[in-house]
PDB file of C-alpha atoms and ligand atoms in Angstrom:
ATOM      1  CA  MET V 300     -21.067   0.423  10.163  1.00 98.00           C
ATOM      2  CA  ASP V 301     -21.915   3.913   8.927  1.00 98.00           C
ATOM      3  CA  VAL V 302     -20.223   5.146   5.760  1.00 98.00           C
ATOM      4  CA  ILE V 303     -20.161   8.919   5.728  1.00 98.00           C
ATOM      5  CA  THR V 304     -18.640  11.447   3.379  1.00 98.00           C
ATOM      6  CA  THR V 305     -18.956  14.946   4.906  1.00 98.00           C
ATOM      7  CA  PRO V 306     -16.692  16.573   7.497  1.00 98.00           C
ATOM      8  CA  ALA V 307     -19.801  17.943   9.185  1.00 98.00           C
ATOM      9  CA  ASP V 308     -21.231  14.404   9.712  1.00 98.00           C
ATOM     10  CA  VAL V 309     -18.029  12.958  11.201  1.00 98.00           C
ATOM     11  CA  ARG V 310     -17.678  15.920  13.504  1.00 98.00           C
ATOM     12  CA  ARG V 311     -21.313  15.540  14.681  1.00 98.00           C
ATOM     13  CA  ILE V 312     -20.996  11.745  15.270  1.00 98.00           C
ATOM     14  CA  ALA V 313     -17.674  12.119  17.085  1.00 98.00           C
ATOM     15  CA  SER V 314     -18.744  14.882  19.335  1.00 98.00           C
ATOM     16  CA  GLU V 315     -22.011  13.031  20.180  1.00 98.00           C
ATOM     17  CA  ALA V 316     -19.859  10.058  21.233  1.00 98.00           C
ATOM     18  CA  ARG V 317     -17.676  12.293  23.455  1.00 97.00           C
ATOM     19  CA  ARG V 318     -20.793  13.824  24.978  1.00 98.00           C
ATOM     20  CA  GLN V 319     -21.880  10.269  25.937  1.00 98.00           C
ATOM     21  CA  ASP V 320     -18.471   9.669  27.620  1.00 98.00           C
ATOM     22  CA  ARG V 321     -17.557   7.146  24.920  1.00 98.00           C
ATOM     23  CA  THR V 322     -13.877   6.870  23.979  1.00 98.00           C
ATOM     24  CA  VAL V 323     -13.087   7.525  20.317  1.00 98.00           C
ATOM     25  CA  ALA V 324     -10.272   5.912  18.304  1.00 99.00           C
ATOM     26  CA  LEU V 325      -9.213   7.205  14.932  1.00 99.00           C
ATOM     27  CA  VAL V 326      -7.436   5.143  12.261  1.00 99.00           C
ATOM     28  CA  PRO V 327      -6.333   7.360   9.342  1.00 99.00           C
ATOM     29  CA  THR V 328      -5.831   5.473   6.054  1.00 98.00           C
ATOM     30  CA  MET V 329      -5.761   5.852   2.270  1.00 98.00           C
ATOM     31  CA  GLY V 330      -7.796   2.673   1.744  1.00 98.00           C
ATOM     32  CA  PHE V 331      -7.188  -0.382  -0.471  1.00 98.00           C
ATOM     33  CA  PHE V 332      -7.103  -2.283   2.797  1.00 98.00           C
ATOM     34  CA  HIS V 333      -4.786  -5.187   3.666  1.00 98.00           C
ATOM     35  CA  ALA V 334      -4.028  -6.976   6.919  1.00 98.00           C
ATOM     36  CA  GLY V 335      -1.846  -4.068   8.120  1.00 98.00           C
ATOM     37  CA  HIS V 336      -4.726  -1.696   8.086  1.00 98.00           C
ATOM     38  CA  GLU V 337      -6.991  -4.375   9.640  1.00 98.00           C
ATOM     39  CA  SER V 338      -4.535  -4.798  12.525  1.00 98.00           C
ATOM     40  CA  LEU V 339      -4.858  -1.090  13.300  1.00 99.00           C
ATOM     41  CA  MET V 340      -8.674  -1.256  13.124  1.00 99.00           C
ATOM     42  CA  ARG V 341      -8.797  -4.329  15.394  1.00 99.00           C
ATOM     43  CA  TRP V 342      -6.443  -2.677  17.922  1.00 99.00           C
ATOM     44  CA  ALA V 343      -8.820   0.346  17.917  1.00 99.00           C
ATOM     45  CA  ARG V 344     -11.870  -1.928  18.272  1.00 98.00           C
ATOM     46  CA  ALA V 345     -10.303  -3.530  21.365  1.00 98.00           C
ATOM     47  CA  HIS V 346      -9.358  -0.248  23.024  1.00 98.00           C
ATOM     48  CA  ALA V 347     -12.169   2.259  22.315  1.00 98.00           C
ATOM     49  CA  ASP V 348     -15.929   2.517  22.357  1.00 98.00           C
ATOM     50  CA  MET V 349     -16.135   4.127  18.949  1.00 98.00           C
ATOM     51  CA  VAL V 350     -13.822   3.381  16.024  1.00 99.00           C
ATOM     52  CA  ILE V 351     -13.618   5.924  13.252  1.00 99.00           C
ATOM     53  CA  CYS V 352     -11.547   4.971  10.213  1.00 99.00           C
ATOM     54  CA  SER V 353     -10.810   7.672   7.624  1.00 99.00           C
ATOM     55  CA  LEU V 354     -10.324   6.627   4.022  1.00 98.00           C
ATOM     56  CA  PHE V 355      -8.931   9.571   2.069  1.00 98.00           C
ATOM     57  CA  VAL V 356      -6.364   9.483  -0.643  1.00 98.00           C
ATOM     58  CA  ASN V 357      -4.992  12.836   0.471  1.00 98.00           C
ATOM     59  CA  PRO V 358      -3.805  14.839  -2.543  1.00 98.00           C
ATOM     60  CA  THR V 359      -1.552  17.177  -0.628  1.00 98.00           C
ATOM     61  CA  GLN V 360       0.866  14.403   0.436  1.00 98.00           C
ATOM     62  CA  PHE V 361       1.521  13.372  -3.227  1.00 98.00           C
ATOM     63  CA  GLY V 362       4.252  15.195  -5.258  1.00 97.00           C
ATOM     64  CA  PRO V 363       3.444  16.417  -8.739  1.00 97.00           C
ATOM     65  CA  THR V 364       5.002  13.348 -10.421  1.00 96.00           C
ATOM     66  CA  GLU V 365       3.721  10.814  -7.950  1.00 96.00           C
ATOM     67  CA  ASP V 366       0.859   8.267  -8.146  1.00 96.00           C
ATOM     68  CA  LEU V 367      -2.128  10.225  -6.897  1.00 97.00           C
ATOM     69  CA  ALA V 368      -4.285   9.448  -9.985  1.00 96.00           C
ATOM     70  CA  SER V 369      -3.313   5.712 -10.129  1.00 96.00           C
ATOM     71  CA  TYR V 370      -3.273   5.017  -6.340  1.00 97.00           C
ATOM     72  CA  PRO V 371      -5.148   1.652  -5.933  1.00 98.00           C
ATOM     73  CA  ARG V 372      -8.736   2.002  -4.926  1.00 98.00           C
ATOM     74  CA  ASP V 373     -11.497  -0.626  -4.118  1.00 98.00           C
ATOM     75  CA  PRO V 374     -14.185   1.174  -2.058  1.00 98.00           C
ATOM     76  CA  ASP V 375     -16.675  -1.778  -2.046  1.00 98.00           C
ATOM     77  CA  ARG V 376     -14.128  -4.221  -0.709  1.00 98.00           C
ATOM     78  CA  ASP V 377     -12.779  -1.620   1.756  1.00 98.00           C
ATOM     79  CA  ILE V 378     -16.308  -1.178   3.215  1.00 98.00           C
ATOM     80  CA  ARG V 379     -16.582  -4.915   3.782  1.00 98.00           C
ATOM     81  CA  VAL V 380     -13.116  -5.242   5.370  1.00 98.00           C
ATOM     82  CA  ALA V 381     -13.598  -2.260   7.701  1.00 99.00           C
ATOM     83  CA  SER V 382     -16.980  -3.497   8.784  1.00 98.00           C
ATOM     84  CA  GLU V 383     -15.628  -6.981   9.540  1.00 98.00           C
ATOM     85  CA  ALA V 384     -12.735  -5.457  11.535  1.00 98.00           C
ATOM     86  CA  GLY V 385     -15.204  -3.696  13.821  1.00 98.00           C
ATOM     87  CA  VAL V 386     -15.087  -0.107  12.527  1.00 99.00           C
ATOM     88  CA  ASP V 387     -18.133   1.932  13.473  1.00 99.00           C
ATOM     89  CA  VAL V 388     -17.757   4.851  11.111  1.00 99.00           C
ATOM     90  CA  LEU V 389     -15.899   4.874   7.808  1.00 99.00           C
ATOM     91  CA  PHE V 390     -15.238   8.437   6.813  1.00 99.00           C
ATOM     92  CA  CYS V 391     -14.646   8.786   3.070  1.00 98.00           C
ATOM     93  CA  PRO V 392     -14.591  12.459   2.160  1.00 98.00           C
ATOM     94  CA  ASP V 393     -13.678  13.794  -1.241  1.00 98.00           C
ATOM     95  CA  ALA V 394     -10.873  16.294  -1.716  1.00 98.00           C
ATOM     96  CA  THR V 395     -13.159  19.277  -2.287  1.00 98.00           C
ATOM     97  CA  SER V 396     -14.850  18.795   1.084  1.00 98.00           C
ATOM     98  CA  MET V 397     -11.484  18.551   2.883  1.00 98.00           C
ATOM     99  CA  TYR V 398      -9.697  21.432   1.209  1.00 98.00           C
ATOM    100  CA  ALA V 399     -11.054  24.866   0.295  1.00 98.00           C
ATOM    101  CA  PRO V 400      -9.903  25.967  -3.204  1.00 98.00           C
ATOM    102  CA  ASP V 401      -7.651  28.577  -1.541  1.00 98.00           C
ATOM    103  CA  HIS V 402      -6.444  26.260   1.326  1.00 98.00           C
ATOM    104  CA  GLY V 403      -3.186  27.840   2.507  1.00 98.00           C
ATOM    105  CA  THR V 404      -2.431  26.678   6.028  1.00 98.00           C
ATOM    106  CA  TRP V 405       0.202  23.939   6.584  1.00 98.00           C
ATOM    107  CA  ILE V 406       1.763  22.153   9.491  1.00 98.00           C
ATOM    108  CA  GLU V 407       5.432  21.281   9.073  1.00 98.00           C
ATOM    109  CA  VAL V 408       7.961  19.466  11.282  1.00 98.00           C
ATOM    110  CA  PRO V 409      10.954  20.305   9.120  1.00 98.00           C
ATOM    111  CA  GLU V 410      13.718  18.753  11.179  1.00 98.00           C
ATOM    112  CA  LEU V 411      12.144  15.257  11.161  1.00 98.00           C
ATOM    113  CA  ALA V 412      10.721  15.600   7.660  1.00 98.00           C
ATOM    114  CA  ALA V 413      14.061  16.369   6.007  1.00 98.00           C
ATOM    115  CA  PRO V 414      15.837  12.989   6.009  1.00 98.00           C
ATOM    116  CA  LEU V 415      14.794   9.551   4.787  1.00 98.00           C
ATOM    117  CA  CYS V 416      11.580   9.774   2.696  1.00 98.00           C
ATOM    118  CA  GLY V 417      11.643  13.568   2.962  1.00 98.00           C
ATOM    119  CA  ALA V 418      14.788  13.804   0.898  1.00 98.00           C
ATOM    120  CA  THR V 419      12.952  12.671  -2.261  1.00 97.00           C
ATOM    121  CA  ARG V 420       9.397  13.689  -1.166  1.00 97.00           C
ATOM    122  CA  PRO V 421       9.902  17.273   0.030  1.00 98.00           C
ATOM    123  CA  THR V 422       6.279  18.142   0.507  1.00 98.00           C
ATOM    124  CA  HIS V 423       4.924  14.726   1.603  1.00 98.00           C
ATOM    125  CA  PHE V 424       4.989  15.131   5.346  1.00 98.00           C
ATOM    126  CA  ARG V 425       3.576  18.631   5.249  1.00 98.00           C
ATOM    127  CA  GLY V 426       0.591  17.087   3.522  1.00 98.00           C
ATOM    128  CA  VAL V 427       0.397  14.236   6.026  1.00 99.00           C
ATOM    129  CA  CYS V 428       0.674  16.566   9.087  1.00 99.00           C
ATOM    130  CA  THR V 429      -1.949  18.875   7.759  1.00 99.00           C
ATOM    131  CA  VAL V 430      -4.514  16.252   6.904  1.00 99.00           C
ATOM    132  CA  VAL V 431      -3.918  14.366  10.211  1.00 99.00           C
ATOM    133  CA  ALA V 432      -4.380  17.593  12.117  1.00 99.00           C
ATOM    134  CA  LYS V 433      -7.603  18.254  10.215  1.00 98.00           C
ATOM    135  CA  LEU V 434      -8.845  14.734  11.055  1.00 99.00           C
ATOM    136  CA  PHE V 435      -7.923  15.242  14.722  1.00 99.00           C
ATOM    137  CA  HIS V 436      -9.943  18.465  14.772  1.00 98.00           C
ATOM    138  CA  LEU V 437     -12.928  16.810  13.032  1.00 98.00           C
ATOM    139  CA  THR V 438     -12.968  13.730  15.274  1.00 98.00           C
ATOM    140  CA  SER V 439     -11.365  14.745  18.582  1.00 98.00           C
ATOM    141  CA  PRO V 440     -10.124  11.231  19.123  1.00 98.00           C
ATOM    142  CA  HIS V 441      -8.851   9.993  22.491  1.00 98.00           C
ATOM    143  CA  VAL V 442      -6.380   7.762  20.615  1.00 99.00           C
ATOM    144  CA  ALA V 443      -5.110   7.570  17.057  1.00 99.00           C
ATOM    145  CA  VAL V 444      -3.471   4.463  15.604  1.00 99.00           C
ATOM    146  CA  PHE V 445      -0.624   4.365  13.076  1.00 99.00           C
ATOM    147  CA  GLY V 446       1.589   1.684  11.640  1.00 98.00           C
ATOM    148  CA  GLU V 447       5.306   1.389  12.335  1.00 99.00           C
ATOM    149  CA  LYS V 448       5.737   0.596   8.660  1.00 98.00           C
ATOM    150  CA  ASP V 449       5.711   4.379   8.102  1.00 98.00           C
ATOM    151  CA  TRP V 450       8.094   4.918  11.026  1.00 98.00           C
ATOM    152  CA  GLN V 451       9.130   8.456   9.968  1.00 98.00           C
ATOM    153  CA  GLN V 452       5.503   9.435   9.666  1.00 98.00           C
ATOM    154  CA  LEU V 453       4.788   8.090  13.199  1.00 98.00           C
ATOM    155  CA  ALA V 454       7.798  10.006  14.626  1.00 98.00           C
ATOM    156  CA  ILE V 455       6.580  13.203  12.937  1.00 99.00           C
ATOM    157  CA  ILE V 456       2.980  12.838  14.116  1.00 99.00           C
ATOM    158  CA  ARG V 457       4.226  12.234  17.735  1.00 98.00           C
ATOM    159  CA  ARG V 458       6.311  15.383  17.486  1.00 98.00           C
ATOM    160  CA  MET V 459       3.444  17.419  16.010  1.00 99.00           C
ATOM    161  CA  VAL V 460       1.106  16.254  18.813  1.00 98.00           C
ATOM    162  CA  ARG V 461       3.666  17.090  21.490  1.00 98.00           C
ATOM    163  CA  ASP V 462       4.636  20.513  20.042  1.00 98.00           C
ATOM    164  CA  LEU V 463       1.064  21.670  19.331  1.00 98.00           C
ATOM    165  CA  ASP V 464      -0.596  20.095  22.424  1.00 98.00           C
ATOM    166  CA  PHE V 465      -3.025  17.904  20.598  1.00 98.00           C
ATOM    167  CA  ASN V 466      -5.056  16.080  23.214  1.00 98.00           C
ATOM    168  CA  VAL V 467      -4.685  12.619  21.700  1.00 98.00           C
ATOM    169  CA  GLU V 468      -2.661   9.532  22.493  1.00 98.00           C
ATOM    170  CA  ILE V 469      -0.650   8.275  19.534  1.00 99.00           C
ATOM    171  CA  VAL V 470      -0.314   4.494  19.285  1.00 99.00           C
ATOM    172  CA  GLY V 471       2.196   2.803  16.920  1.00 98.00           C
ATOM    173  CA  ARG V 472       1.510  -0.786  15.870  1.00 99.00           C
ATOM    174  CA  PRO V 473       3.974  -3.371  14.456  1.00 98.00           C
ATOM    175  CA  ILE V 474       4.508  -3.986  10.719  1.00 99.00           C
ATOM    176  CA  VAL V 475       2.219  -6.725   9.348  1.00 98.00           C
ATOM    177  CA  ARG V 476       4.042  -8.779   6.720  1.00 99.00           C
ATOM    178  CA  GLU V 477       3.253 -11.378   4.061  1.00 98.00           C
ATOM    179  CA  PRO V 478       4.315 -14.901   4.891  1.00 98.00           C
ATOM    180  CA  ASP V 479       7.551 -14.341   2.946  1.00 98.00           C
ATOM    181  CA  GLY V 480       8.415 -11.246   4.927  1.00 98.00           C
ATOM    182  CA  LEU V 481       7.350  -8.498   2.526  1.00 98.00           C
ATOM    183  CA  ALA V 482       5.761  -5.616   4.447  1.00 98.00           C
ATOM    184  CA  MET V 483       2.125  -5.274   3.402  1.00 98.00           C
ATOM    185  CA  SER V 484       1.451  -2.143   1.425  1.00 98.00           C
ATOM    186  CA  SER V 485      -1.285  -0.984  -0.982  1.00 96.00           C
ATOM    187  CA  ARG V 486       1.471  -0.214  -3.440  1.00 96.00           C
ATOM    188  CA  ASN V 487       2.658  -3.860  -3.591  1.00 97.00           C
ATOM    189  CA  LYS V 488      -0.092  -4.125  -6.218  1.00 96.00           C
ATOM    190  CA  TYR V 489       2.286  -2.241  -8.568  1.00 97.00           C
ATOM    191  CA  LEU V 490       4.921  -5.098  -8.483  1.00 98.00           C
ATOM    192  CA  THR V 491       5.331  -7.335 -11.480  1.00 98.00           C
ATOM    193  CA  PRO V 492       5.626 -11.142 -10.595  1.00 98.00           C
ATOM    194  CA  GLN V 493       9.397 -10.860 -10.876  1.00 97.00           C
ATOM    195  CA  GLU V 494       9.558  -7.805  -8.651  1.00 97.00           C
ATOM    196  CA  ARG V 495       7.207  -9.391  -6.173  1.00 98.00           C
ATOM    197  CA  GLN V 496       9.467 -12.414  -5.959  1.00 97.00           C
ATOM    198  CA  ALA V 497      12.537 -10.244  -5.193  1.00 97.00           C
ATOM    199  CA  ALA V 498      10.748  -7.793  -2.807  1.00 98.00           C
ATOM    200  CA  PRO V 499      10.935  -9.926   0.442  1.00 98.00           C
ATOM    201  CA  GLN V 500      14.740  -9.500   0.230  1.00 98.00           C
ATOM    202  CA  LEU V 501      14.141  -6.002   1.569  1.00 98.00           C
ATOM    203  CA  HIS V 502      13.136  -7.481   4.908  1.00 98.00           C
ATOM    204  CA  ALA V 503      15.688 -10.333   4.695  1.00 98.00           C
ATOM    205  CA  GLY V 504      18.480  -7.774   4.462  1.00 98.00           C
ATOM    206  CA  LEU V 505      17.245  -6.043   7.612  1.00 98.00           C
ATOM    207  CA  LEU V 506      17.209  -9.375   9.452  1.00 98.00           C
ATOM    208  CA  HIS V 507      20.745 -10.034   8.198  1.00 98.00           C
ATOM    209  CA  LEU V 508      21.728  -6.735   9.728  1.00 98.00           C
ATOM    210  CA  GLN V 509      20.334  -7.779  13.124  1.00 98.00           C
ATOM    211  CA  HIS V 510      22.479 -10.947  12.799  1.00 98.00           C
ATOM    212  CA  LEU V 511      25.555  -8.822  12.308  1.00 98.00           C
ATOM    213  CA  VAL V 512      24.602  -6.720  15.340  1.00 98.00           C
ATOM    214  CA  ASP V 513      24.110  -9.952  17.328  1.00 98.00           C
ATOM    215  CA  ALA V 514      27.591 -11.045  16.231  1.00 98.00           C
ATOM    216  CA  GLY V 515      28.941  -7.771  17.763  1.00 97.00           C
ATOM    217  CA  GLU V 516      29.094  -5.250  14.951  1.00 98.00           C
ATOM    218  CA  ARG V 517      28.263  -1.769  16.302  1.00 98.00           C
ATOM    219  CA  ASP V 518      29.505   0.562  13.564  1.00 98.00           C
ATOM    220  CA  ALA V 519      26.579   2.095  11.710  1.00 98.00           C
ATOM    221  CA  MET V 520      28.574   2.816   8.575  1.00 98.00           C
ATOM    222  CA  VAL V 521      29.829  -0.794   8.369  1.00 98.00           C
ATOM    223  CA  LEU V 522      26.257  -1.969   8.835  1.00 98.00           C
ATOM    224  CA  ALA V 523      24.856   0.331   6.194  1.00 98.00           C
ATOM    225  CA  ARG V 524      27.520  -0.826   3.702  1.00 98.00           C
ATOM    226  CA  ALA V 525      26.688  -4.463   4.611  1.00 98.00           C
ATOM    227  CA  LEU V 526      23.010  -3.858   3.905  1.00 98.00           C
ATOM    228  CA  ARG V 527      23.842  -2.214   0.551  1.00 97.00           C
ATOM    229  CA  SER V 528      25.930  -5.158  -0.577  1.00 96.00           C
ATOM    230  CA  TRP V 529      23.292  -7.633   0.680  1.00 96.00           C
ATOM    231  CA  TYR V 530      20.711  -5.843  -1.613  1.00 97.00           C
ATOM    232  CA  GLU V 531      23.135  -5.852  -4.538  1.00 95.00           C
ATOM    233  CA  GLN V 532      23.598  -9.639  -4.131  1.00 96.00           C
ATOM    234  CA  HIS V 533      20.085 -10.748  -3.221  1.00 96.00           C
ATOM    235  CA  LEU V 534      17.661  -8.184  -4.617  1.00 94.00           C
ATOM    236  CA  GLY V 535      19.375  -7.609  -7.925  1.00 90.00           C
ATOM    237  CA  LEU V 536      16.526  -5.435  -9.165  1.00 94.00           C
ATOM    238  CA  GLY V 537      15.515  -1.792  -8.806  1.00 96.00           C
ATOM    239  CA  THR V 538      17.454   1.066  -7.381  1.00 97.00           C
ATOM    240  CA  LYS V 539      18.264   2.324  -3.877  1.00 97.00           C
ATOM    241  CA  ASP V 540      16.431   5.411  -2.690  1.00 98.00           C
ATOM    242  CA  TYR V 541      18.027   5.287   0.793  1.00 98.00           C
ATOM    243  CA  ILE V 542      19.597   2.994   3.341  1.00 98.00           C
ATOM    244  CA  ALA V 543      19.906   4.680   6.770  1.00 98.00           C
ATOM    245  CA  LEU V 544      20.663   3.932  10.345  1.00 98.00           C
ATOM    246  CA  VAL V 545      19.077   6.600  12.554  1.00 98.00           C
ATOM    247  CA  HIS V 546      17.945   7.384  16.105  1.00 98.00           C
ATOM    248  CA  PRO V 547      14.368   6.066  16.326  1.00 98.00           C
ATOM    249  CA  GLU V 548      12.889   9.355  17.677  1.00 98.00           C
ATOM    250  CA  THR V 549      15.099  12.162  16.372  1.00 98.00           C
ATOM    251  CA  LEU V 550      15.895  10.355  13.116  1.00 98.00           C
ATOM    252  CA  ALA V 551      19.452  11.730  13.329  1.00 98.00           C
ATOM    253  CA  PRO V 552      22.118   9.544  11.736  1.00 98.00           C
ATOM    254  CA  ALA V 553      23.573   6.964  14.105  1.00 98.00           C
ATOM    255  CA  SER V 554      27.272   6.334  14.386  1.00 98.00           C
ATOM    256  CA  ARG V 555      27.628   3.535  16.950  1.00 97.00           C
ATOM    257  CA  LEU V 556      24.844   1.257  18.049  1.00 97.00           C
ATOM    258  CA  GLU V 557      24.740   1.649  21.794  1.00 95.00           C
ATOM    259  CA  GLU V 558      20.949   1.895  21.956  1.00 97.00           C
ATOM    260  CA  PRO V 559      18.129   0.473  19.806  1.00 98.00           C
ATOM    261  CA  THR V 560      18.676   2.046  16.317  1.00 98.00           C
ATOM    262  CA  LEU V 561      16.338   2.213  13.343  1.00 98.00           C
ATOM    263  CA  ALA V 562      17.512   0.665  10.112  1.00 98.00           C
ATOM    264  CA  ALA V 563      15.273   2.147   7.384  1.00 98.00           C
ATOM    265  CA  VAL V 564      15.271   1.512   3.631  1.00 98.00           C
ATOM    266  CA  ALA V 565      13.413   2.749   0.559  1.00 98.00           C
ATOM    267  CA  TRP V 566      13.893   0.964  -2.771  1.00 98.00           C
ATOM    268  CA  ARG V 567      12.428   1.658  -6.140  1.00 97.00           C
ATOM    269  CA  LEU V 568      11.192  -1.528  -7.777  1.00 96.00           C
ATOM    270  CA  GLY V 569       9.569  -0.813 -11.136  1.00 96.00           C
ATOM    271  CA  LYS V 570       6.501   1.336 -10.551  1.00 96.00           C
ATOM    272  CA  ALA V 571       6.675   0.843  -6.771  1.00 96.00           C
ATOM    273  CA  ARG V 572       8.723   2.574  -4.154  1.00 96.00           C
ATOM    274  CA  LEU V 573       8.865   0.221  -1.258  1.00 97.00           C
ATOM    275  CA  ILE V 574       9.826   1.183   2.351  1.00 98.00           C
ATOM    276  CA  ASP V 575      10.711  -1.072   5.247  1.00 98.00           C
ATOM    277  CA  ASN V 576      12.412  -0.797   8.595  1.00 99.00           C
ATOM    278  CA  LEU V 577      13.625  -2.718  11.590  1.00 98.00           C
ATOM    279  CA  LEU V 578      14.587  -1.517  15.070  1.00 98.00           C
ATOM    280  CA  LEU V 579      18.045  -3.018  15.558  1.00 98.00           C
ATOM    281  CA  GLN V 580      18.620  -4.191  19.118  1.00 97.00           C
ATOM    282  CA  PRO V 581      22.258  -4.130  20.320  1.00 96.00           C
ATOM    283  CA  HIS V 582      21.311  -5.730  23.631  1.00 88.00           C
ATOM    284  CA  PRO V 583      18.585  -8.295  22.908  1.00 71.00           C
TER     285      PRO V 583
HETATM  286  P1  LIG H  28      -1.953   3.980   4.200  1.00 70.32           P
HETATM  287  O1  LIG H  28      -3.294   3.599   3.865  1.00 70.32           O
HETATM  288  O2  LIG H  28      -0.900   3.258   3.409  1.00 70.32           O
HETATM  289  O3  LIG H  28      -1.721   5.499   4.284  1.00 70.32           O
HETATM  290  O4  LIG H  28      -1.681   3.503   5.681  1.00 70.32           O
HETATM  291  C1  LIG H  28      -2.602   3.775   6.752  1.00 70.32           C
HETATM  292  C2  LIG H  28      -2.036   3.284   8.019  1.00 70.32           C
HETATM  293  O5  LIG H  28      -1.803   1.931   7.966  1.00 70.32           O
HETATM  294  C3  LIG H  28      -0.677   4.021   8.377  1.00 70.32           C
HETATM  295  O6  LIG H  28      -0.607   4.359   9.735  1.00 70.32           O
HETATM  296  C4  LIG H  28       0.282   2.970   7.994  1.00 70.32           C
HETATM  297  O7  LIG H  28       1.528   3.064   8.674  1.00 70.32           O
HETATM  298  C5  LIG H  28      -0.439   1.711   8.356  1.00 70.32           C
HETATM  299  N1  LIG H  28       0.115   0.529   7.646  1.00 70.32           N
HETATM  300  C6  LIG H  28       0.324   0.443   6.301  1.00 70.32           C
HETATM  301  N2  LIG H  28       0.912  -0.700   6.027  1.00 70.32           N
HETATM  302  C7  LIG H  28       1.054  -1.406   7.207  1.00 70.32           C
HETATM  303  C8  LIG H  28       1.578  -2.653   7.532  1.00 70.32           C
HETATM  304  N3  LIG H  28       2.123  -3.485   6.690  1.00 70.32           N
HETATM  305  N4  LIG H  28       1.609  -3.026   8.863  1.00 70.32           N
HETATM  306  C9  LIG H  28       1.108  -2.204   9.808  1.00 70.32           C
HETATM  307  N5  LIG H  28       0.612  -0.947   9.530  1.00 70.32           N
HETATM  308  C10 LIG H  28       0.569  -0.590   8.236  1.00 70.32           C
END
């Protein structure tokens, strides 16, 4: 595996692969790899000739009071994990090589970025879209792989690609969980032992919701209230950021569950802000 740091190098390697008619897959990440990241890398390995993984803690997607400085990092371990997962090129730029000091061009998908995480992170998705667009331009991938854990991000990237005619296929992959159900996340490192013990209830509450749907409940407001009281009873820690039932593509609030509907939650637990989601199936 090659570890490279400059945008010019990744552009050269990717365009050389294209010239040789090799398919290129891109896996954008912020590092501190876990099995969720690995699942994206392995999917890419199985479906493309060249796998490029970017590892970049992108400053423009962090708000002024967020955890940019303390975001977990372990580059030596990340290099080992990526190499073992079949990555060909690990692209680890620094912020100064990705952004000119007077960088001033942004990509926004305001309608999809407004609800859910966007409500408390108003500039987050603008930073995500802009860096992903830059990575697409640098690597010209045939396919780019994202996790459904960040469902809103995936929906926004799909919309950006459609609206701006990016020539790349977007693939979403399922959430990888710890054995007790907690969605894997680099930020789980922030949890205290007590918080870590409570955290799987986020997922358990979503499964409870699917049971209510299986039993015939179709009213989104009733389901949202049920999830809230589940968390009050079983989580008992932290504070709600949001609980929402939305259309999986438009992210518009759902009223009745006639079609698959996304249940999405964000919960502040100590230093961590955890997100999780489940696509509720009214007709399994
Ligand atoms: P991050 O490094 O947290 O920005 O994540 C990089 C990519 O990995 C994103 O597409 C995430 O959605 C994906 N990802 C993060 N956690 C998981 C997980 N538990 N399961 C599957 N994909 C994940």
